[in-house]
Structures are given as C-alpha cells and as structure tokens.
Amino acid sequence: MSIFFSSAEPQDFHGFRETSRYWRLLIQDGHGGRYLCFQGVEFYGYDREVWNFFKNLELEAYALSFINLGFNKLCFISLINDEDIAEVVDDEEKAKVLSVALAERHQKENKQL
C-alpha cells in the first residue's frame, strides 16, 4: 500500500486483509521535510483460540462477525451477550448452542478465580 500525502493528523487505513508472521514497514520519503515523525503502527487481528472456540461448536461461519465486533481475544469471548448473539446469528438453534457454550465458559472461568 502506498500513501502519497502527508498530514499531522493520525491516518487510518482500512480495506485490506493480509496475514504474515513478520511485517516490514518502509518509509521512503518525508515529502521534502528534513525529519520524519512516526508515532507507531497498530494491527488488528485475533487469537487463533477464538476461531477454534467457534469451530468446536461448528459455528465458524459466525467467527469473523464476532471478531469484527471486537471479540478478537479469547478473554473477550465471555463478554458476548444475548444481544450480540441476536445481532450476528440468525438461526435460533445455533444461537442457543452458542449461548449455552458461553454460559458454560463463563461458569468455568468464575470457578478458576
């Protein structure tokens, strides 16, 4: 992805999906300025265990929808509520399977505390 404009404001870039173990960020030019100011880069991804959670329930078709809602880490899975389920899962039976699995997971996590 090439960016050809400069700005003092934060810049967000969307609309691409890539996977890699390593990333190299190459900044070639400061648009004529003497110095570059680079504050950082953030990547959005998900824990593989999140995908496995949905796969074990045979609900992997819904995994990305929940990940895109921000449930991208295993520790966030227990935060999925009935409202979130209703928003994503249109099949009542599958919604029930997910709701039961989440309740069991939540109960198991509370016992470990």
Short mmCIF file of C-alpha atoms in Angstrom, two decimals:
data_model
loop_
_atom_site.label_atom_id
_atom_site.label_comp_id
_atom_site.label_asym_id
_atom_site.label_seq_id
_atom_site.Cartn_x
_atom_site.Cartn_y
_atom_site.Cartn_z
CA MET A 1 0.00 0.00 0.00
CA SER A 2 1.45 3.37 -0.97
CA ILE A 3 0.45 6.64 0.65
CA PHE A 4 1.29 9.86 -1.17
CA PHE A 5 0.08 12.60 1.14
CA SER A 6 1.24 13.95 4.44
CA SER A 7 -0.71 15.06 7.44
CA ALA A 8 -0.12 15.90 11.06
CA GLU A 9 -3.32 14.05 11.90
CA PRO A 10 -3.45 10.31 12.63
CA GLN A 11 -4.13 8.29 9.50
CA ASP A 12 -6.13 5.06 9.46
CA PHE A 13 -6.05 2.70 6.51
CA HIS A 14 -8.76 0.12 6.01
CA GLY A 15 -9.98 -2.30 3.40
CA PHE A 16 -7.16 -4.77 3.19
CA ARG A 17 -6.56 -8.11 4.83
CA GLU A 18 -3.16 -9.70 4.97
CA THR A 19 -1.55 -12.31 7.12
CA SER A 20 2.10 -12.62 7.93
CA ARG A 21 4.38 -13.64 10.71
CA TYR A 22 6.65 -10.66 10.08
CA TRP A 23 5.95 -7.21 8.69
CA ARG A 24 8.32 -4.61 7.30
CA LEU A 25 7.21 -1.01 7.17
CA LEU A 26 9.20 1.01 4.65
CA ILE A 27 9.01 4.79 4.83
CA GLN A 28 10.77 6.16 1.79
CA ASP A 29 10.24 9.91 1.86
CA GLY A 30 9.32 12.74 4.17
CA HIS A 31 7.76 14.79 1.34
CA GLY A 32 10.64 17.23 1.28
CA GLY A 33 10.82 17.72 5.03
CA ARG A 34 14.02 17.28 6.97
CA TYR A 35 12.57 14.89 9.51
CA LEU A 36 10.02 12.12 9.67
CA CYS A 37 7.68 11.84 12.60
CA PHE A 38 6.45 8.31 13.00
CA GLN A 39 4.44 7.52 16.12
CA GLY A 40 3.54 3.90 15.55
CA VAL A 41 1.51 1.30 13.79
CA GLU A 42 -1.27 -0.87 15.13
CA PHE A 43 -2.50 -4.13 13.68
CA TYR A 44 -5.88 -5.65 14.29
CA GLY A 45 -6.03 -9.39 14.48
CA TYR A 46 -7.48 -12.20 16.55
CA ASP A 47 -6.29 -15.03 18.73
CA ARG A 48 -6.46 -18.36 16.96
CA GLU A 49 -8.23 -19.78 20.01
CA VAL A 50 -11.21 -17.53 19.23
CA TRP A 51 -11.57 -19.24 15.86
CA ASN A 52 -11.14 -22.65 17.50
CA PHE A 53 -13.89 -21.83 20.01
CA PHE A 54 -16.39 -21.29 17.18
CA LYS A 55 -15.01 -24.19 15.14
CA ASN A 56 -15.51 -26.61 18.05
CA LEU A 57 -19.15 -25.55 18.15
CA GLU A 58 -19.42 -25.92 14.35
CA LEU A 59 -20.19 -22.20 14.20
CA GLU A 60 -17.09 -20.98 12.38
CA ALA A 61 -19.35 -19.25 9.83
CA TYR A 62 -20.03 -16.67 12.54
CA ALA A 63 -16.49 -16.33 13.90
CA LEU A 64 -15.41 -13.36 11.77
CA SER A 65 -18.59 -11.45 12.54
CA PHE A 66 -17.88 -11.69 16.27
CA ILE A 67 -14.20 -10.90 15.73
CA ASN A 68 -15.19 -7.78 13.80
CA LEU A 69 -17.39 -6.74 16.72
CA GLY A 70 -14.26 -6.68 18.87
CA PHE A 71 -14.36 -10.15 20.39
CA ASN A 72 -10.94 -10.91 18.96
CA LYS A 73 -9.22 -12.28 22.07
CA LEU A 74 -10.13 -15.39 24.00
CA CYS A 75 -10.56 -13.37 27.19
CA PHE A 76 -13.28 -11.30 25.42
CA ILE A 77 -15.39 -14.32 24.41
CA SER A 78 -17.16 -14.35 27.78
CA LEU A 79 -18.30 -10.77 27.16
CA ILE A 80 -20.54 -11.81 24.26
CA ASN A 81 -24.13 -11.29 25.39
CA ASP A 82 -27.53 -12.34 24.05
CA GLU A 83 -27.88 -9.03 22.21
CA ASP A 84 -24.60 -9.66 20.35
CA ILE A 85 -25.70 -13.18 19.51
CA ALA A 86 -29.04 -11.97 18.15
CA GLU A 87 -27.23 -9.38 16.01
CA VAL A 88 -24.97 -11.96 14.37
CA VAL A 89 -26.66 -15.37 14.48
CA ASP A 90 -29.94 -15.60 12.59
CA ASP A 91 -30.53 -19.31 13.26
CA GLU A 92 -32.30 -19.76 16.60
CA GLU A 93 -30.88 -23.25 17.21
CA LYS A 94 -27.31 -22.13 16.54
CA ALA A 95 -27.84 -19.08 18.73
CA LYS A 96 -28.90 -21.38 21.56
CA VAL A 97 -25.80 -23.59 21.08
CA LEU A 98 -23.57 -20.52 21.31
CA SER A 99 -25.42 -19.11 24.30
CA VAL A 100 -25.09 -22.38 26.24
CA ALA A 101 -21.39 -22.69 25.37
CA LEU A 102 -20.76 -19.13 26.52
CA ALA A 103 -22.61 -19.72 29.79
CA GLU A 104 -20.54 -22.85 30.42
CA ARG A 105 -17.34 -20.97 29.62
CA HIS A 106 -18.32 -18.10 31.90
CA GLN A 107 -19.13 -20.53 34.74
CA LYS A 108 -15.80 -22.33 34.24
CA GLU A 109 -13.87 -19.03 34.29
CA ASN A 110 -15.58 -17.95 37.51
CA LYS A 111 -14.64 -21.25 39.22
CA GLN A 112 -10.98 -20.66 38.35
CA LEU A 113 -10.99 -17.32 40.16
#
